[in-house]
PDB file of C-alpha atoms in Angstrom:
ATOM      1  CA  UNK A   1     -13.791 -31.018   1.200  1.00 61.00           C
ATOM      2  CA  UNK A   2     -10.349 -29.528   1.351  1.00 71.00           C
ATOM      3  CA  UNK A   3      -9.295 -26.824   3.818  1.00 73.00           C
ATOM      4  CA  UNK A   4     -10.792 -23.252   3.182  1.00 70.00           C
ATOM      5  CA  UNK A   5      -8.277 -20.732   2.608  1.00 75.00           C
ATOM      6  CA  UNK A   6      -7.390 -18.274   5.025  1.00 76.00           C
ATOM      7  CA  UNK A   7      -8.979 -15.691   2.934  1.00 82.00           C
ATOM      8  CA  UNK A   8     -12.323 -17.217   2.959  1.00 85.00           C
ATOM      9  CA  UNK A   9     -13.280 -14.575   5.433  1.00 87.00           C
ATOM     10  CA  UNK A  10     -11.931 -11.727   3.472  1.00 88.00           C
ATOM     11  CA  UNK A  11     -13.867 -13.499   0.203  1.00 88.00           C
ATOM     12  CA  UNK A  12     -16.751 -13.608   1.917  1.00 91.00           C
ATOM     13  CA  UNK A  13     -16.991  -9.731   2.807  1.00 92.00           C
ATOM     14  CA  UNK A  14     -16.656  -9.078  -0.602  1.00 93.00           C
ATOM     15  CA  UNK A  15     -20.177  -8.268  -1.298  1.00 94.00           C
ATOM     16  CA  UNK A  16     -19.720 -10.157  -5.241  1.00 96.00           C
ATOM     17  CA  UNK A  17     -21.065 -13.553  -5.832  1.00 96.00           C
ATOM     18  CA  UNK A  18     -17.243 -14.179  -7.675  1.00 96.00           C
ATOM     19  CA  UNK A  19     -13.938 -13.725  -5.978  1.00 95.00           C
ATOM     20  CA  UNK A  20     -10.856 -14.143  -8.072  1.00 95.00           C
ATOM     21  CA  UNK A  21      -7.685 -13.927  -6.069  1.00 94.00           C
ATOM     22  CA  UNK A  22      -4.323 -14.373  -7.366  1.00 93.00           C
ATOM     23  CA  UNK A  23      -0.467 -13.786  -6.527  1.00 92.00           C
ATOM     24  CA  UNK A  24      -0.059 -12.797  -9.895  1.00 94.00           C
ATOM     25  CA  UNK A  25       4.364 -12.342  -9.939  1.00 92.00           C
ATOM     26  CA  UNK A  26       3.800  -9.240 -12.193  1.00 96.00           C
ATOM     27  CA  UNK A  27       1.422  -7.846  -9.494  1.00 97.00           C
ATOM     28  CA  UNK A  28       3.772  -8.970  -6.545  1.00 95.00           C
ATOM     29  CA  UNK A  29       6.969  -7.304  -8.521  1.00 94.00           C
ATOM     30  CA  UNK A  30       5.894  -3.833  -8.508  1.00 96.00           C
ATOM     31  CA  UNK A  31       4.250  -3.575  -5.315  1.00 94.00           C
ATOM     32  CA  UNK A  32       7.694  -5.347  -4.140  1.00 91.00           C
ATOM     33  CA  UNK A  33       9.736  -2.390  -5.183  1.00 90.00           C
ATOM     34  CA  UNK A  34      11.099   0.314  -3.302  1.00 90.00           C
ATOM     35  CA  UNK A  35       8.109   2.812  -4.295  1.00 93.00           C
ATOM     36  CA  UNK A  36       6.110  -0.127  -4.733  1.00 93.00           C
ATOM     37  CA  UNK A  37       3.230   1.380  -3.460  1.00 93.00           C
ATOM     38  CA  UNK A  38       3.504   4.803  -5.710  1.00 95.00           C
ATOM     39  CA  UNK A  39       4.071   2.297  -8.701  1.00 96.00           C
ATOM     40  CA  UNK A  40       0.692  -0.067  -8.218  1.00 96.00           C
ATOM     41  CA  UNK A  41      -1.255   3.275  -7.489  1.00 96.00           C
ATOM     42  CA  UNK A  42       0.070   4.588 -10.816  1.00 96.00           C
ATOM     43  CA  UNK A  43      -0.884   0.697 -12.467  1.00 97.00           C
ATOM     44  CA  UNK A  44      -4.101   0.708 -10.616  1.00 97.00           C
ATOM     45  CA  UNK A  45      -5.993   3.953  -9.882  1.00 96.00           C
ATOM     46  CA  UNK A  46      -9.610   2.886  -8.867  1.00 96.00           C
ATOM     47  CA  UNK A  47      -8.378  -0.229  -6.812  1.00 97.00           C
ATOM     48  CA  UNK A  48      -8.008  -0.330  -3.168  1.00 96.00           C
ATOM     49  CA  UNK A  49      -4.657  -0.617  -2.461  1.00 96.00           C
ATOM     50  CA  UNK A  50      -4.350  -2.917   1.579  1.00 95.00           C
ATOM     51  CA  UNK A  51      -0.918  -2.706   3.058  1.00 93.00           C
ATOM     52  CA  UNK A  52       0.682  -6.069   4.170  1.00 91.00           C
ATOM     53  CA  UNK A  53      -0.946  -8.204   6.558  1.00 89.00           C
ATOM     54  CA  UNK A  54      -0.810 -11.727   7.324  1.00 84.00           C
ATOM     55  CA  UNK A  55      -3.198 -13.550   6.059  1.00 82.00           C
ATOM     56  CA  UNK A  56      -6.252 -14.463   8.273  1.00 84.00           C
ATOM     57  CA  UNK A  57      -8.520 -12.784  10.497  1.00 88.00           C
ATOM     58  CA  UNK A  58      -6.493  -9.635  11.165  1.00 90.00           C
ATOM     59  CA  UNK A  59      -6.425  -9.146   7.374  1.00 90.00           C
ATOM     60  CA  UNK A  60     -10.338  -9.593   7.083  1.00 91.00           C
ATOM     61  CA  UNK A  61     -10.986  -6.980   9.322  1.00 92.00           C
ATOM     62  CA  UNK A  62      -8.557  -4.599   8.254  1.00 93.00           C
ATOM     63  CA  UNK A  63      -9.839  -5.031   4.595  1.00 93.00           C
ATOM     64  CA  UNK A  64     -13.675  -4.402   6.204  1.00 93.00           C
ATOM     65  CA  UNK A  65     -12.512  -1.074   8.247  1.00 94.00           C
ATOM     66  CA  UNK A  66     -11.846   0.069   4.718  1.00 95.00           C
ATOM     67  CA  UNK A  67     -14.447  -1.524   2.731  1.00 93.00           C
ATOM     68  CA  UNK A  68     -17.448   0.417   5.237  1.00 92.00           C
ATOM     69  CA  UNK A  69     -17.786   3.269   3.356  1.00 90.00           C
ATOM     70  CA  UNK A  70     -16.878   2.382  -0.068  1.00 94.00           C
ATOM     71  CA  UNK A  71     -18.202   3.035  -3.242  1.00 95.00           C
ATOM     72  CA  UNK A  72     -17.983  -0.654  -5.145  1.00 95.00           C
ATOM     73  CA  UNK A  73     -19.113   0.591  -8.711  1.00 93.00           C
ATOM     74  CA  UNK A  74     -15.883   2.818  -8.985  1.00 94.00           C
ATOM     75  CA  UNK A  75     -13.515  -0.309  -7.048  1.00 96.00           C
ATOM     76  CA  UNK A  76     -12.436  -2.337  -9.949  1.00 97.00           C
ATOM     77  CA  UNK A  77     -10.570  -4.544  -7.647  1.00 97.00           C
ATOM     78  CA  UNK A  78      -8.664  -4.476  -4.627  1.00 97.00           C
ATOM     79  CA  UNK A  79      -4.567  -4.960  -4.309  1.00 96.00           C
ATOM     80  CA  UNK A  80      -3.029  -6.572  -1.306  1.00 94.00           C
ATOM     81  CA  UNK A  81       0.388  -4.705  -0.992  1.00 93.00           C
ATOM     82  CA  UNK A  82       3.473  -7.359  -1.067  1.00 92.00           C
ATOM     83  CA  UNK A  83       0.857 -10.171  -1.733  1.00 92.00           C
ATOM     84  CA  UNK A  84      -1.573 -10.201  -4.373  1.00 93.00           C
ATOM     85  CA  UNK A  85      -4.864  -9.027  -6.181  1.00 96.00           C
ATOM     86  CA  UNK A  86      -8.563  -9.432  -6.405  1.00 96.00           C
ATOM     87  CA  UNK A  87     -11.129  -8.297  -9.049  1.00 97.00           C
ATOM     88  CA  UNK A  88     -14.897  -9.935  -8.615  1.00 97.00           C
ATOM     89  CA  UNK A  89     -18.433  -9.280 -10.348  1.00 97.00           C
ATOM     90  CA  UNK A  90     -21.486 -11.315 -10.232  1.00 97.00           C
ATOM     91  CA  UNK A  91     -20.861 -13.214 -12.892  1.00 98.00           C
ATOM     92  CA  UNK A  92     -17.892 -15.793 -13.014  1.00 97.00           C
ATOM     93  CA  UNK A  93     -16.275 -15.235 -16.498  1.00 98.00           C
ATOM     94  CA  UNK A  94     -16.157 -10.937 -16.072  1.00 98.00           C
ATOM     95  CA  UNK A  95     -14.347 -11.353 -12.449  1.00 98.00           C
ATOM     96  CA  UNK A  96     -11.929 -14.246 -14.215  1.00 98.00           C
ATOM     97  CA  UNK A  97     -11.499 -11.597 -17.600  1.00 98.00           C
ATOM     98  CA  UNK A  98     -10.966  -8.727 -14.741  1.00 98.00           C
ATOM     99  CA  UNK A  99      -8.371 -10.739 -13.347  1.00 98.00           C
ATOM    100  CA  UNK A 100      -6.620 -11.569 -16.747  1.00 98.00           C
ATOM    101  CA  UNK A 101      -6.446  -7.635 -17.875  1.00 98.00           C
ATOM    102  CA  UNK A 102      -5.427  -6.519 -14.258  1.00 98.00           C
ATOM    103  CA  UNK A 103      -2.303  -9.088 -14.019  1.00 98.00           C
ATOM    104  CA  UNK A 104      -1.961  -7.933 -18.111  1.00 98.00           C
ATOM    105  CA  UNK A 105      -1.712  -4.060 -16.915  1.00 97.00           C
ATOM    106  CA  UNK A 106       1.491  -4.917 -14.431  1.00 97.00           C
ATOM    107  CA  UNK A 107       3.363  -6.961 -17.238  1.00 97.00           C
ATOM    108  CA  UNK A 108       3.260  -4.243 -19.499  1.00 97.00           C
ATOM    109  CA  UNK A 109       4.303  -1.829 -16.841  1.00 96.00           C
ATOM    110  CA  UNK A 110       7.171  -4.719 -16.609  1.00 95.00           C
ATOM    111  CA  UNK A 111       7.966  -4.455 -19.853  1.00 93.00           C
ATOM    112  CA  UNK A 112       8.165  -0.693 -20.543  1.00 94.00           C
ATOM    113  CA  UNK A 113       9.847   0.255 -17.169  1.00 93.00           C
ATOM    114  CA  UNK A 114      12.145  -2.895 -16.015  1.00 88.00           C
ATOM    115  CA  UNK A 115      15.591  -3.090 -18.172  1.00 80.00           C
ATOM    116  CA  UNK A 116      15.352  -7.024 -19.199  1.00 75.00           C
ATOM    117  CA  UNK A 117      18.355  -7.307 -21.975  1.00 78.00           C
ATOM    118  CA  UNK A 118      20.044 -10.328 -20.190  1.00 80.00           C
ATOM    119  CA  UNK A 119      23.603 -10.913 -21.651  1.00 82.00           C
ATOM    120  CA  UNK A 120      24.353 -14.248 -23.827  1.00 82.00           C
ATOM    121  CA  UNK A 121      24.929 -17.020 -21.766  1.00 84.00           C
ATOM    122  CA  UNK A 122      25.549 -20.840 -22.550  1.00 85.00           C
ATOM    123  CA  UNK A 123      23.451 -23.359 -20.245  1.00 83.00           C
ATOM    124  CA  UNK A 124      25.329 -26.216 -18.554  1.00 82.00           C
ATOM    125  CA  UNK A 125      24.427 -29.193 -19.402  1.00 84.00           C
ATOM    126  CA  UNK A 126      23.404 -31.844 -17.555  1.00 84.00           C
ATOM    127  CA  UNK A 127      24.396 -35.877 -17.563  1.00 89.00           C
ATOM    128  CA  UNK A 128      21.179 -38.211 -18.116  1.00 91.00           C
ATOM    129  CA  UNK A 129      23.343 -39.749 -14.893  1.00 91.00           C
ATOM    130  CA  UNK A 130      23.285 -36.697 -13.062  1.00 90.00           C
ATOM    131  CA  UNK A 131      19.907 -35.964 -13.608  1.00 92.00           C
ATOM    132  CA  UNK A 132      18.596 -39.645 -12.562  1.00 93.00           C
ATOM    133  CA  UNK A 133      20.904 -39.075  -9.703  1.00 93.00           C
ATOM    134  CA  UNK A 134      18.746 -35.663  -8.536  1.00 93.00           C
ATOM    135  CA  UNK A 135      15.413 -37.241  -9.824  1.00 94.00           C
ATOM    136  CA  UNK A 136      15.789 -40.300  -7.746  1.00 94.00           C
ATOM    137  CA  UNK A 137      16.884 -38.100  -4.420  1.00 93.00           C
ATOM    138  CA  UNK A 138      13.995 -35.683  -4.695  1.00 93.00           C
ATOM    139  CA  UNK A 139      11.447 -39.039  -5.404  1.00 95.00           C
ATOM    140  CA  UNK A 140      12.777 -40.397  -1.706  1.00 93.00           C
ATOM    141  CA  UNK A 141      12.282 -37.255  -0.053  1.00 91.00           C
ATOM    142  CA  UNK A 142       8.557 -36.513  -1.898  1.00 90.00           C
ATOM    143  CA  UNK A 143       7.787 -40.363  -1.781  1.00 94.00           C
ATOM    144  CA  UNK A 144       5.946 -40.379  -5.050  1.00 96.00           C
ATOM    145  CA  UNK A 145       7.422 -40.179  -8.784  1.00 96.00           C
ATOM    146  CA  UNK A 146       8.336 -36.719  -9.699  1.00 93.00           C
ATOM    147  CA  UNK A 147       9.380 -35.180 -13.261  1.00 93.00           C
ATOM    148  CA  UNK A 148      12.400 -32.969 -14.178  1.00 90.00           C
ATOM    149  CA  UNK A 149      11.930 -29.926 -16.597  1.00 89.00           C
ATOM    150  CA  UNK A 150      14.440 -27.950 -17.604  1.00 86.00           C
ATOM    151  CA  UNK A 151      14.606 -24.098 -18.098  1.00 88.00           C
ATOM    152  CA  UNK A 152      17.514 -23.201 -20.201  1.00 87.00           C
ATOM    153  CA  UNK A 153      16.273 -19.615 -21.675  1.00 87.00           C
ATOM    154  CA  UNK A 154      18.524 -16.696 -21.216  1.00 86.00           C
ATOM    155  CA  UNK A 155      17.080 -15.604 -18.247  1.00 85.00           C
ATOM    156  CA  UNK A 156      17.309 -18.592 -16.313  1.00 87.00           C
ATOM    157  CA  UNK A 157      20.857 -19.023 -17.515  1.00 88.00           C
ATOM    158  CA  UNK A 158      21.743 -15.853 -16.388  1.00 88.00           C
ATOM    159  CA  UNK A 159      19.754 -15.963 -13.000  1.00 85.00           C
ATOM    160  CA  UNK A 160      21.468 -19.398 -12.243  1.00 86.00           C
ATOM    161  CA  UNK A 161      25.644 -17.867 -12.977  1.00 85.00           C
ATOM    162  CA  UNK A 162      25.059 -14.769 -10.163  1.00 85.00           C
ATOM    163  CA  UNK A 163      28.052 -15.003  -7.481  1.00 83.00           C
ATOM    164  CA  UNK A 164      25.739 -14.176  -5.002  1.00 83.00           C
ATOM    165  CA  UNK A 165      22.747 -16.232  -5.881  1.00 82.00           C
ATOM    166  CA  UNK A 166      22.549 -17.976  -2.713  1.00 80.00           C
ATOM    167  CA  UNK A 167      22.211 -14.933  -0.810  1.00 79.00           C
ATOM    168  CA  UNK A 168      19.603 -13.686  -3.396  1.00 79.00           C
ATOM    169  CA  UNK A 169      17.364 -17.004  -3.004  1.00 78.00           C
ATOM    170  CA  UNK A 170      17.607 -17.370   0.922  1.00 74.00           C
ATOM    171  CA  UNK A 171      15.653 -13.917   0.704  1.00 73.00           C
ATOM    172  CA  UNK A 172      11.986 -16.527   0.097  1.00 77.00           C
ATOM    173  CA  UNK A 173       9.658 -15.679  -2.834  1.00 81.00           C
ATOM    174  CA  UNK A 174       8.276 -12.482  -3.846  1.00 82.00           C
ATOM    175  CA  UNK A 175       5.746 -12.891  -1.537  1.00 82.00           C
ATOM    176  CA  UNK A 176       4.542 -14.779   2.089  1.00 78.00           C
ATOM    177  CA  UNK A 177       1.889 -16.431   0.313  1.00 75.00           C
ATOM    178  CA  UNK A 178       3.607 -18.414  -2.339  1.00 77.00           C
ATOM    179  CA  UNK A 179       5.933 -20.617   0.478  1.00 79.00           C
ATOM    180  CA  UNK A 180       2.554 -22.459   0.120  1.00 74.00           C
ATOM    181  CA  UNK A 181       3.881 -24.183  -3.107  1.00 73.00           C
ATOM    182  CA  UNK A 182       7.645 -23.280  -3.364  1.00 76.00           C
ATOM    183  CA  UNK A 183       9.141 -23.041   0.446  1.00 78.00           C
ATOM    184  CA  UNK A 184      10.453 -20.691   1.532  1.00 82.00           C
ATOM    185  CA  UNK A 185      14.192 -21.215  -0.538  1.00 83.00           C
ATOM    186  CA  UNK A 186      14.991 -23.664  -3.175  1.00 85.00           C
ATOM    187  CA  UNK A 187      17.869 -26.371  -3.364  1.00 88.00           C
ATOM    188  CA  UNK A 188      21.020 -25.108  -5.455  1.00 87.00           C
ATOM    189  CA  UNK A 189      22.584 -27.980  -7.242  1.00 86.00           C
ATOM    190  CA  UNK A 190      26.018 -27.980  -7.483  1.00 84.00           C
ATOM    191  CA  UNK A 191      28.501 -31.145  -8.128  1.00 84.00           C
ATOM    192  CA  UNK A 192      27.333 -33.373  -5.744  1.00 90.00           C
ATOM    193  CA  UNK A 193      23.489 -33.413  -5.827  1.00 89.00           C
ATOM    194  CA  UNK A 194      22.831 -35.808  -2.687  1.00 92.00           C
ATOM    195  CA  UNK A 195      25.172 -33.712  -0.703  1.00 94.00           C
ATOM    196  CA  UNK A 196      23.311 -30.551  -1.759  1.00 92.00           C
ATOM    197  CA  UNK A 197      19.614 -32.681  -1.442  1.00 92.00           C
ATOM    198  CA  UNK A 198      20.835 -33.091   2.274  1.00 92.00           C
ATOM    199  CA  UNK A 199      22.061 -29.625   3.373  1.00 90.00           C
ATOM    200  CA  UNK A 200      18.510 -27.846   1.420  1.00 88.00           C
ATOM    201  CA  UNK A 201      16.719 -30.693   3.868  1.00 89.00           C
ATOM    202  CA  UNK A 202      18.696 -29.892   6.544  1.00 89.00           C
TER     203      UNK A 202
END
């Protein structure tokens, strides 16, 4: 069986028979801001809103200090400031279609409140040569086949032509928990991809 999460305590206090626990970006975004917390209070009134805590034990008991007294049929969910969210029920499809409308109530709080009119901008282009040349790099380092996909849309142009991008990735990912998948920076490509490869590895 694969490793249990570190939440599985924190699941397991939950008195639901279904846990659904996401780091939904939308959620992570808001709570990320400076008045994050006012701003997921606003997007979330009858959830229990858990300051940041590592993941693990420490977190589990924190989350069952606060859980003790609590009324569960006015808790729609619970938010984990700077982390994540979890909605639950005892059936499997309502916690899944809580989770869905809960990460659906941040986007649109996204959308009306976050200025997102990125300016025009023209996305390089890259060589078939160039992009064997990165494919075959990352393949050696990974040691299995991987596959390249391309995001070209106007926010991804945009994101990519910052002067101080660099500074803006080495900051990690919205949140602790997703260095799990992405690290904790990713590799900026410039001219010379194997030189680039080398100093992200180093």
């Amino acid at each position: 069986a694969p490793n249990p999460s570190l939440e599985a305590i924190l699941h397991a206090i939950i008195p639901f028979k279904f846990v659904d626990h996401t780091h939904a970006d939308a959620v992570v975004t808001i709570s990320n801001t400076q008045n994050g917390k006012q701003y997921i209070q606003e997007v979330y009134p009858n959830y229990l809103i858990v300051p940041y805590i590592m993941p693990g034990f420490i977190l589990a008991h924190e989350v069952y200090k606060m859980i003790k007294d609590i009324d569960w049929s006015k808790c729609e969910g619970i938010i984990l400031h700077n982390h994540g969210i979890f909605t639950f029920d005892d059936d499997a499809k309502k916690s899944y279609e809580k989770m869905i409308d809960a990460v659906n109530k941040a986007e649109k709080y996204l959308e009306k409140n976050v200025k997102s009119d990125y300016p025009e901008c023209i996305p390089k282009k890259l060589s078939k040569k160039m992009i064997n040349l990165i494919k075959s790099e990352v393949e050696k380092l990974r040691g299995c086949e991987i596959y390249i996909m391309s995001n070209t849309s106007k926010e991804a142009c945009y994101f990519s032509t910052l002067e101080n991008l660099s500074s803006i990735v080495s900051g990690g990912p919205l949140t602790p928990e997703h260095v799990i998948r992405t690290k904790p920076f990713p590799v900026i490509i410039t001219d010379d991809p194997i030189l680039d490869i080398k100093a992200f590895v180093k």
